[in-house]
């Protein structure tokens, strides 16, 4: 693994129409990470990612005009829920705090665009669980997440989808995490 020069200029920004050209590259990063980890990361279609980029519903990170990170937001159940999904960091830029920066920006974007929505995510990553916890997410059972079948169909390309199906969307290897703006955050 290559070492990153942390003095290098890194930009973590909200997406726009000018970023749709990166959709395929982002999907390839997501798929490569899933293969390396051997755990559940659902594949995404480049057209779907391009739509998120165009709509300004994504956070994208660059270094030297190269995509090095990404996360998008999606609403469910008439904007009652917002999922922060597809968090990815290029392998050369891991362990420098970039995932946290991207996730914080995605969280801020979710709050700005959908202030009353519950924000949630699914993850098998301990690092993402820590980032989510720092942002105010709490681990929850899947019954507290969206019931929208389209959301759960998005998990179909995950290696663990059979578990989700067998349990009628009640459990998987992922941990469900939720941040409810109506519940005050309690610091331990």
JSON list of C-alpha atoms in Angstrom, two decimals:
[
{"chain": "A", "resi": 1, "resn": "UNK", "atom": "CA", "xyz": [0.00, 0.00, 0.00]},
{"chain": "A", "resi": 2, "resn": "UNK", "atom": "CA", "xyz": [1.28, 3.42, -0.98]},
{"chain": "A", "resi": 3, "resn": "UNK", "atom": "CA", "xyz": [1.81, 6.03, 1.72]},
{"chain": "A", "resi": 4, "resn": "UNK", "atom": "CA", "xyz": [-0.24, 9.20, 1.40]},
{"chain": "A", "resi": 5, "resn": "UNK", "atom": "CA", "xyz": [1.39, 12.60, 1.70]},
{"chain": "A", "resi": 6, "resn": "UNK", "atom": "CA", "xyz": [-1.01, 14.16, 4.22]},
{"chain": "A", "resi": 7, "resn": "UNK", "atom": "CA", "xyz": [0.12, 17.63, 3.11]},
{"chain": "A", "resi": 8, "resn": "UNK", "atom": "CA", "xyz": [-1.45, 16.88, -0.26]},
{"chain": "A", "resi": 9, "resn": "UNK", "atom": "CA", "xyz": [-4.50, 18.97, -1.12]},
{"chain": "A", "resi": 10, "resn": "UNK", "atom": "CA", "xyz": [-7.65, 16.94, -0.45]},
{"chain": "A", "resi": 11, "resn": "UNK", "atom": "CA", "xyz": [-11.07, 18.37, -1.25]},
{"chain": "A", "resi": 12, "resn": "UNK", "atom": "CA", "xyz": [-14.23, 16.87, 0.29]},
{"chain": "A", "resi": 13, "resn": "UNK", "atom": "CA", "xyz": [-17.22, 18.53, -1.37]},
{"chain": "A", "resi": 14, "resn": "UNK", "atom": "CA", "xyz": [-20.91, 18.22, -2.22]},
{"chain": "A", "resi": 15, "resn": "UNK", "atom": "CA", "xyz": [-21.41, 16.78, -5.68]},
{"chain": "A", "resi": 16, "resn": "UNK", "atom": "CA", "xyz": [-22.92, 18.42, -8.71]},
{"chain": "A", "resi": 17, "resn": "UNK", "atom": "CA", "xyz": [-23.62, 17.72, -12.37]},
{"chain": "A", "resi": 18, "resn": "UNK", "atom": "CA", "xyz": [-19.95, 18.22, -13.21]},
{"chain": "A", "resi": 19, "resn": "UNK", "atom": "CA", "xyz": [-19.10, 15.07, -11.23]},
{"chain": "A", "resi": 20, "resn": "UNK", "atom": "CA", "xyz": [-21.23, 12.53, -13.13]},
{"chain": "A", "resi": 21, "resn": "UNK", "atom": "CA", "xyz": [-18.20, 11.50, -15.20]},
{"chain": "A", "resi": 22, "resn": "UNK", "atom": "CA", "xyz": [-16.83, 9.78, -12.06]},
{"chain": "A", "resi": 23, "resn": "UNK", "atom": "CA", "xyz": [-19.81, 7.42, -11.57]},
{"chain": "A", "resi": 24, "resn": "UNK", "atom": "CA", "xyz": [-18.22, 4.35, -13.15]},
{"chain": "A", "resi": 25, "resn": "UNK", "atom": "CA", "xyz": [-14.96, 4.88, -11.28]},
{"chain": "A", "resi": 26, "resn": "UNK", "atom": "CA", "xyz": [-16.85, 5.15, -7.98]},
{"chain": "A", "resi": 27, "resn": "UNK", "atom": "CA", "xyz": [-18.76, 1.93, -8.69]},
{"chain": "A", "resi": 28, "resn": "UNK", "atom": "CA", "xyz": [-15.48, 0.17, -9.44]},
{"chain": "A", "resi": 29, "resn": "UNK", "atom": "CA", "xyz": [-14.05, 1.39, -6.12]},
{"chain": "A", "resi": 30, "resn": "UNK", "atom": "CA", "xyz": [-17.11, 0.08, -4.27]},
{"chain": "A", "resi": 31, "resn": "UNK", "atom": "CA", "xyz": [-16.91, -3.31, -5.98]},
{"chain": "A", "resi": 32, "resn": "UNK", "atom": "CA", "xyz": [-13.15, -3.65, -5.38]},
{"chain": "A", "resi": 33, "resn": "UNK", "atom": "CA", "xyz": [-13.60, -2.85, -1.68]},
{"chain": "A", "resi": 34, "resn": "UNK", "atom": "CA", "xyz": [-16.32, -5.49, -1.38]},
{"chain": "A", "resi": 35, "resn": "UNK", "atom": "CA", "xyz": [-14.04, -8.13, -2.91]},
{"chain": "A", "resi": 36, "resn": "UNK", "atom": "CA", "xyz": [-11.13, -7.22, -0.64]},
{"chain": "A", "resi": 37, "resn": "UNK", "atom": "CA", "xyz": [-13.22, -7.16, 2.53]},
{"chain": "A", "resi": 38, "resn": "UNK", "atom": "CA", "xyz": [-15.21, -10.26, 1.65]},
{"chain": "A", "resi": 39, "resn": "UNK", "atom": "CA", "xyz": [-18.16, -8.76, 3.51]},
{"chain": "A", "resi": 40, "resn": "UNK", "atom": "CA", "xyz": [-21.33, -7.01, 2.59]},
{"chain": "A", "resi": 41, "resn": "UNK", "atom": "CA", "xyz": [-21.03, -3.99, 0.37]},
{"chain": "A", "resi": 42, "resn": "UNK", "atom": "CA", "xyz": [-23.83, -3.81, -2.15]},
{"chain": "A", "resi": 43, "resn": "UNK", "atom": "CA", "xyz": [-22.88, -3.02, -5.74]},
{"chain": "A", "resi": 44, "resn": "UNK", "atom": "CA", "xyz": [-24.31, 0.10, -7.33]},
{"chain": "A", "resi": 45, "resn": "UNK", "atom": "CA", "xyz": [-25.12, 0.87, -10.94]},
{"chain": "A", "resi": 46, "resn": "UNK", "atom": "CA", "xyz": [-23.15, 3.77, -12.51]},
{"chain": "A", "resi": 47, "resn": "UNK", "atom": "CA", "xyz": [-26.41, 5.37, -13.69]},
{"chain": "A", "resi": 48, "resn": "UNK", "atom": "CA", "xyz": [-27.73, 5.37, -10.13]},
{"chain": "A", "resi": 49, "resn": "UNK", "atom": "CA", "xyz": [-24.50, 6.91, -8.81]},
{"chain": "A", "resi": 50, "resn": "UNK", "atom": "CA", "xyz": [-24.52, 9.47, -11.65]},
{"chain": "A", "resi": 51, "resn": "UNK", "atom": "CA", "xyz": [-28.03, 10.47, -10.60]},
{"chain": "A", "resi": 52, "resn": "UNK", "atom": "CA", "xyz": [-26.93, 10.99, -6.98]},
{"chain": "A", "resi": 53, "resn": "UNK", "atom": "CA", "xyz": [-23.94, 13.05, -8.15]},
{"chain": "A", "resi": 54, "resn": "UNK", "atom": "CA", "xyz": [-26.10, 15.18, -10.45]},
{"chain": "A", "resi": 55, "resn": "UNK", "atom": "CA", "xyz": [-28.78, 15.79, -7.79]},
{"chain": "A", "resi": 56, "resn": "UNK", "atom": "CA", "xyz": [-26.19, 17.00, -5.28]},
{"chain": "A", "resi": 57, "resn": "UNK", "atom": "CA", "xyz": [-26.99, 14.04, -3.03]},
{"chain": "A", "resi": 58, "resn": "UNK", "atom": "CA", "xyz": [-23.42, 12.87, -2.69]},
{"chain": "A", "resi": 59, "resn": "UNK", "atom": "CA", "xyz": [-20.13, 13.80, -1.12]},
{"chain": "A", "resi": 60, "resn": "UNK", "atom": "CA", "xyz": [-17.05, 13.25, -3.23]},
{"chain": "A", "resi": 61, "resn": "UNK", "atom": "CA", "xyz": [-13.39, 13.55, -2.23]},
{"chain": "A", "resi": 62, "resn": "UNK", "atom": "CA", "xyz": [-10.57, 14.43, -4.59]},
{"chain": "A", "resi": 63, "resn": "UNK", "atom": "CA", "xyz": [-6.77, 14.57, -4.48]},
{"chain": "A", "resi": 64, "resn": "UNK", "atom": "CA", "xyz": [-4.96, 15.82, -7.56]},
{"chain": "A", "resi": 65, "resn": "UNK", "atom": "CA", "xyz": [-8.21, 15.60, -9.60]},
{"chain": "A", "resi": 66, "resn": "UNK", "atom": "CA", "xyz": [-8.52, 11.90, -8.70]},
{"chain": "A", "resi": 67, "resn": "UNK", "atom": "CA", "xyz": [-11.58, 10.51, -6.89]},
{"chain": "A", "resi": 68, "resn": "UNK", "atom": "CA", "xyz": [-10.42, 9.16, -3.54]},
{"chain": "A", "resi": 69, "resn": "UNK", "atom": "CA", "xyz": [-13.70, 8.90, -1.61]},
{"chain": "A", "resi": 70, "resn": "UNK", "atom": "CA", "xyz": [-17.46, 8.98, -1.85]},
{"chain": "A", "resi": 71, "resn": "UNK", "atom": "CA", "xyz": [-20.78, 8.66, 0.01]},
{"chain": "A", "resi": 72, "resn": "UNK", "atom": "CA", "xyz": [-24.35, 9.37, -1.11]},
{"chain": "A", "resi": 73, "resn": "UNK", "atom": "CA", "xyz": [-27.69, 10.04, 0.54]},
{"chain": "A", "resi": 74, "resn": "UNK", "atom": "CA", "xyz": [-31.10, 8.63, -0.36]},
{"chain": "A", "resi": 75, "resn": "UNK", "atom": "CA", "xyz": [-34.53, 9.25, 1.13]},
{"chain": "A", "resi": 76, "resn": "UNK", "atom": "CA", "xyz": [-37.11, 6.60, 1.98]},
{"chain": "A", "resi": 77, "resn": "UNK", "atom": "CA", "xyz": [-40.77, 6.57, 3.06]},
{"chain": "A", "resi": 78, "resn": "UNK", "atom": "CA", "xyz": [-41.56, 10.09, 1.84]},
{"chain": "A", "resi": 79, "resn": "UNK", "atom": "CA", "xyz": [-38.43, 11.61, 3.43]},
{"chain": "A", "resi": 80, "resn": "UNK", "atom": "CA", "xyz": [-39.04, 10.11, 6.89]},
{"chain": "A", "resi": 81, "resn": "UNK", "atom": "CA", "xyz": [-35.68, 8.32, 6.59]},
{"chain": "A", "resi": 82, "resn": "UNK", "atom": "CA", "xyz": [-32.37, 9.24, 4.97]},
{"chain": "A", "resi": 83, "resn": "UNK", "atom": "CA", "xyz": [-29.72, 6.62, 4.34]},
{"chain": "A", "resi": 84, "resn": "UNK", "atom": "CA", "xyz": [-26.06, 7.57, 4.11]},
{"chain": "A", "resi": 85, "resn": "UNK", "atom": "CA", "xyz": [-24.71, 4.84, 1.85]},
{"chain": "A", "resi": 86, "resn": "UNK", "atom": "CA", "xyz": [-21.85, 3.76, -0.35]},
{"chain": "A", "resi": 87, "resn": "UNK", "atom": "CA", "xyz": [-19.07, 5.15, 1.83]},
{"chain": "A", "resi": 88, "resn": "UNK", "atom": "CA", "xyz": [-15.82, 4.33, 0.12]},
{"chain": "A", "resi": 89, "resn": "UNK", "atom": "CA", "xyz": [-12.23, 5.52, 0.47]},
{"chain": "A", "resi": 90, "resn": "UNK", "atom": "CA", "xyz": [-9.49, 4.66, -2.03]},
{"chain": "A", "resi": 91, "resn": "UNK", "atom": "CA", "xyz": [-7.03, 2.18, -0.40]},
{"chain": "A", "resi": 92, "resn": "UNK", "atom": "CA", "xyz": [-4.13, 4.66, -0.68]},
{"chain": "A", "resi": 93, "resn": "UNK", "atom": "CA", "xyz": [-6.08, 7.18, 1.44]},
{"chain": "A", "resi": 94, "resn": "UNK", "atom": "CA", "xyz": [-7.30, 4.99, 4.27]},
{"chain": "A", "resi": 95, "resn": "UNK", "atom": "CA", "xyz": [-6.29, 5.56, 7.90]},
{"chain": "A", "resi": 96, "resn": "UNK", "atom": "CA", "xyz": [-5.85, 9.35, 7.49]},
{"chain": "A", "resi": 97, "resn": "UNK", "atom": "CA", "xyz": [-9.34, 10.39, 8.67]},
{"chain": "A", "resi": 98, "resn": "UNK", "atom": "CA", "xyz": [-10.86, 10.78, 5.20]},
{"chain": "A", "resi": 99, "resn": "UNK", "atom": "CA", "xyz": [-13.80, 8.42, 5.84]},
{"chain": "A", "resi": 100, "resn": "UNK", "atom": "CA", "xyz": [-14.73, 10.51, 8.88]},
{"chain": "A", "resi": 101, "resn": "UNK", "atom": "CA", "xyz": [-14.59, 13.74, 6.85]},
{"chain": "A", "resi": 102, "resn": "UNK", "atom": "CA", "xyz": [-16.78, 12.26, 4.11]},
{"chain": "A", "resi": 103, "resn": "UNK", "atom": "CA", "xyz": [-19.27, 10.79, 6.57]},
{"chain": "A", "resi": 104, "resn": "UNK", "atom": "CA", "xyz": [-19.52, 14.08, 8.51]},
{"chain": "A", "resi": 105, "resn": "UNK", "atom": "CA", "xyz": [-20.22, 15.99, 5.28]},
{"chain": "A", "resi": 106, "resn": "UNK", "atom": "CA", "xyz": [-22.85, 13.40, 4.25]},
{"chain": "A", "resi": 107, "resn": "UNK", "atom": "CA", "xyz": [-24.46, 13.74, 7.69]},
{"chain": "A", "resi": 108, "resn": "UNK", "atom": "CA", "xyz": [-24.48, 17.56, 7.39]},
{"chain": "A", "resi": 109, "resn": "UNK", "atom": "CA", "xyz": [-25.95, 17.31, 3.88]},
{"chain": "A", "resi": 110, "resn": "UNK", "atom": "CA", "xyz": [-28.68, 14.98, 5.18]},
{"chain": "A", "resi": 111, "resn": "UNK", "atom": "CA", "xyz": [-29.52, 17.37, 8.03]},
{"chain": "A", "resi": 112, "resn": "UNK", "atom": "CA", "xyz": [-29.56, 20.38, 5.69]},
{"chain": "A", "resi": 113, "resn": "UNK", "atom": "CA", "xyz": [-31.74, 18.80, 2.99]},
{"chain": "A", "resi": 114, "resn": "UNK", "atom": "CA", "xyz": [-33.98, 16.68, 5.25]},
{"chain": "A", "resi": 115, "resn": "UNK", "atom": "CA", "xyz": [-33.88, 18.18, 8.78]},
{"chain": "A", "resi": 116, "resn": "UNK", "atom": "CA", "xyz": [-36.77, 16.11, 10.19]},
{"chain": "A", "resi": 117, "resn": "UNK", "atom": "CA", "xyz": [-35.67, 12.74, 8.76]},
{"chain": "A", "resi": 118, "resn": "UNK", "atom": "CA", "xyz": [-34.12, 9.92, 10.74]},
{"chain": "A", "resi": 119, "resn": "UNK", "atom": "CA", "xyz": [-30.66, 9.18, 9.34]},
{"chain": "A", "resi": 120, "resn": "UNK", "atom": "CA", "xyz": [-29.61, 5.56, 9.14]},
{"chain": "A", "resi": 121, "resn": "UNK", "atom": "CA", "xyz": [-27.04, 3.23, 7.71]},
{"chain": "A", "resi": 122, "resn": "UNK", "atom": "CA", "xyz": [-26.03, -0.40, 7.58]},
{"chain": "A", "resi": 123, "resn": "UNK", "atom": "CA", "xyz": [-22.44, -1.46, 8.03]},
{"chain": "A", "resi": 124, "resn": "UNK", "atom": "CA", "xyz": [-20.15, -4.35, 8.88]},
{"chain": "A", "resi": 125, "resn": "UNK", "atom": "CA", "xyz": [-17.22, -1.98, 9.43]},
{"chain": "A", "resi": 126, "resn": "UNK", "atom": "CA", "xyz": [-16.11, -1.28, 12.98]},
{"chain": "A", "resi": 127, "resn": "UNK", "atom": "CA", "xyz": [-14.52, 1.99, 11.81]},
{"chain": "A", "resi": 128, "resn": "UNK", "atom": "CA", "xyz": [-17.82, 3.17, 10.29]},
{"chain": "A", "resi": 129, "resn": "UNK", "atom": "CA", "xyz": [-19.67, 2.16, 13.47]},
{"chain": "A", "resi": 130, "resn": "UNK", "atom": "CA", "xyz": [-17.27, 4.38, 15.45]},
{"chain": "A", "resi": 131, "resn": "UNK", "atom": "CA", "xyz": [-17.74, 7.31, 13.06]},
{"chain": "A", "resi": 132, "resn": "UNK", "atom": "CA", "xyz": [-21.53, 6.87, 13.19]},
{"chain": "A", "resi": 133, "resn": "UNK", "atom": "CA", "xyz": [-21.49, 6.71, 16.99]},
{"chain": "A", "resi": 134, "resn": "UNK", "atom": "CA", "xyz": [-19.48, 9.94, 17.13]},
{"chain": "A", "resi": 135, "resn": "UNK", "atom": "CA", "xyz": [-22.15, 11.57, 14.93]},
{"chain": "A", "resi": 136, "resn": "UNK", "atom": "CA", "xyz": [-24.95, 10.48, 17.29]},
{"chain": "A", "resi": 137, "resn": "UNK", "atom": "CA", "xyz": [-26.14, 7.26, 15.64]},
{"chain": "A", "resi": 138, "resn": "UNK", "atom": "CA", "xyz": [-27.21, 4.40, 17.89]},
{"chain": "A", "resi": 139, "resn": "UNK", "atom": "CA", "xyz": [-27.20, 0.69, 17.02]},
{"chain": "A", "resi": 140, "resn": "UNK", "atom": "CA", "xyz": [-30.78, -0.47, 16.41]},
{"chain": "A", "resi": 141, "resn": "UNK", "atom": "CA", "xyz": [-32.69, -3.52, 15.29]},
{"chain": "A", "resi": 142, "resn": "UNK", "atom": "CA", "xyz": [-33.71, -3.56, 11.65]},
{"chain": "A", "resi": 143, "resn": "UNK", "atom": "CA", "xyz": [-37.34, -3.11, 12.74]},
{"chain": "A", "resi": 144, "resn": "UNK", "atom": "CA", "xyz": [-36.47, 0.54, 13.54]},
{"chain": "A", "resi": 145, "resn": "UNK", "atom": "CA", "xyz": [-35.26, 1.21, 9.99]},
{"chain": "A", "resi": 146, "resn": "UNK", "atom": "CA", "xyz": [-37.22, 1.94, 6.84]},
{"chain": "A", "resi": 147, "resn": "UNK", "atom": "CA", "xyz": [-39.79, -0.60, 5.72]},
{"chain": "A", "resi": 148, "resn": "UNK", "atom": "CA", "xyz": [-39.41, 0.47, 2.08]},
{"chain": "A", "resi": 149, "resn": "UNK", "atom": "CA", "xyz": [-38.87, -2.72, 0.05]},
{"chain": "A", "resi": 150, "resn": "UNK", "atom": "CA", "xyz": [-36.88, -0.79, -2.56]},
{"chain": "A", "resi": 151, "resn": "UNK", "atom": "CA", "xyz": [-34.24, 0.01, 0.05]},
{"chain": "A", "resi": 152, "resn": "UNK", "atom": "CA", "xyz": [-33.89, -3.64, 0.99]},
{"chain": "A", "resi": 153, "resn": "UNK", "atom": "CA", "xyz": [-33.72, -4.69, -2.69]},
{"chain": "A", "resi": 154, "resn": "UNK", "atom": "CA", "xyz": [-30.59, -2.53, -2.83]},
{"chain": "A", "resi": 155, "resn": "UNK", "atom": "CA", "xyz": [-28.92, -5.16, -0.67]},
{"chain": "A", "resi": 156, "resn": "UNK", "atom": "CA", "xyz": [-29.54, -7.87, -3.28]},
{"chain": "A", "resi": 157, "resn": "UNK", "atom": "CA", "xyz": [-26.01, -7.71, -4.72]},
{"chain": "A", "resi": 158, "resn": "UNK", "atom": "CA", "xyz": [-24.44, -8.13, -1.27]},
{"chain": "A", "resi": 159, "resn": "UNK", "atom": "CA", "xyz": [-22.81, -11.47, -0.51]},
{"chain": "A", "resi": 160, "resn": "UNK", "atom": "CA", "xyz": [-24.95, -11.75, 2.65]},
{"chain": "A", "resi": 161, "resn": "UNK", "atom": "CA", "xyz": [-28.33, -11.07, 1.03]},
{"chain": "A", "resi": 162, "resn": "UNK", "atom": "CA", "xyz": [-29.53, -14.62, 1.65]},
{"chain": "A", "resi": 163, "resn": "UNK", "atom": "CA", "xyz": [-29.36, -13.99, 5.41]},
{"chain": "A", "resi": 164, "resn": "UNK", "atom": "CA", "xyz": [-31.48, -10.86, 5.04]},
{"chain": "A", "resi": 165, "resn": "UNK", "atom": "CA", "xyz": [-34.05, -12.76, 2.97]},
{"chain": "A", "resi": 166, "resn": "UNK", "atom": "CA", "xyz": [-34.22, -15.73, 5.34]},
{"chain": "A", "resi": 167, "resn": "UNK", "atom": "CA", "xyz": [-34.89, -13.42, 8.27]},
{"chain": "A", "resi": 168, "resn": "UNK", "atom": "CA", "xyz": [-37.55, -11.36, 6.45]},
{"chain": "A", "resi": 169, "resn": "UNK", "atom": "CA", "xyz": [-35.36, -8.23, 6.62]},
{"chain": "A", "resi": 170, "resn": "UNK", "atom": "CA", "xyz": [-35.05, -8.52, 10.40]},
{"chain": "A", "resi": 171, "resn": "UNK", "atom": "CA", "xyz": [-31.32, -9.22, 10.65]},
{"chain": "A", "resi": 172, "resn": "UNK", "atom": "CA", "xyz": [-28.11, -9.69, 8.74]},
{"chain": "A", "resi": 173, "resn": "UNK", "atom": "CA", "xyz": [-24.38, -9.43, 9.39]},
{"chain": "A", "resi": 174, "resn": "UNK", "atom": "CA", "xyz": [-24.66, -5.67, 9.09]},
{"chain": "A", "resi": 175, "resn": "UNK", "atom": "CA", "xyz": [-25.37, -3.48, 12.08]},
{"chain": "A", "resi": 176, "resn": "UNK", "atom": "CA", "xyz": [-28.22, -1.03, 11.63]},
{"chain": "A", "resi": 177, "resn": "UNK", "atom": "CA", "xyz": [-27.49, 2.41, 13.03]},
{"chain": "A", "resi": 178, "resn": "UNK", "atom": "CA", "xyz": [-29.96, 5.27, 13.42]},
{"chain": "A", "resi": 179, "resn": "UNK", "atom": "CA", "xyz": [-29.80, 8.96, 14.34]},
{"chain": "A", "resi": 180, "resn": "UNK", "atom": "CA", "xyz": [-33.19, 10.39, 15.25]},
{"chain": "A", "resi": 181, "resn": "UNK", "atom": "CA", "xyz": [-33.26, 14.22, 15.32]},
{"chain": "A", "resi": 182, "resn": "UNK", "atom": "CA", "xyz": [-36.26, 14.12, 17.65]},
{"chain": "A", "resi": 183, "resn": "UNK", "atom": "CA", "xyz": [-34.33, 12.27, 20.36]},
{"chain": "A", "resi": 184, "resn": "UNK", "atom": "CA", "xyz": [-31.73, 14.32, 22.23]},
{"chain": "A", "resi": 185, "resn": "UNK", "atom": "CA", "xyz": [-28.21, 12.94, 22.00]},
{"chain": "A", "resi": 186, "resn": "UNK", "atom": "CA", "xyz": [-26.83, 11.73, 25.28]},
{"chain": "A", "resi": 187, "resn": "UNK", "atom": "CA", "xyz": [-23.10, 11.77, 25.90]},
{"chain": "A", "resi": 188, "resn": "UNK", "atom": "CA", "xyz": [-21.74, 8.94, 28.01]}
]
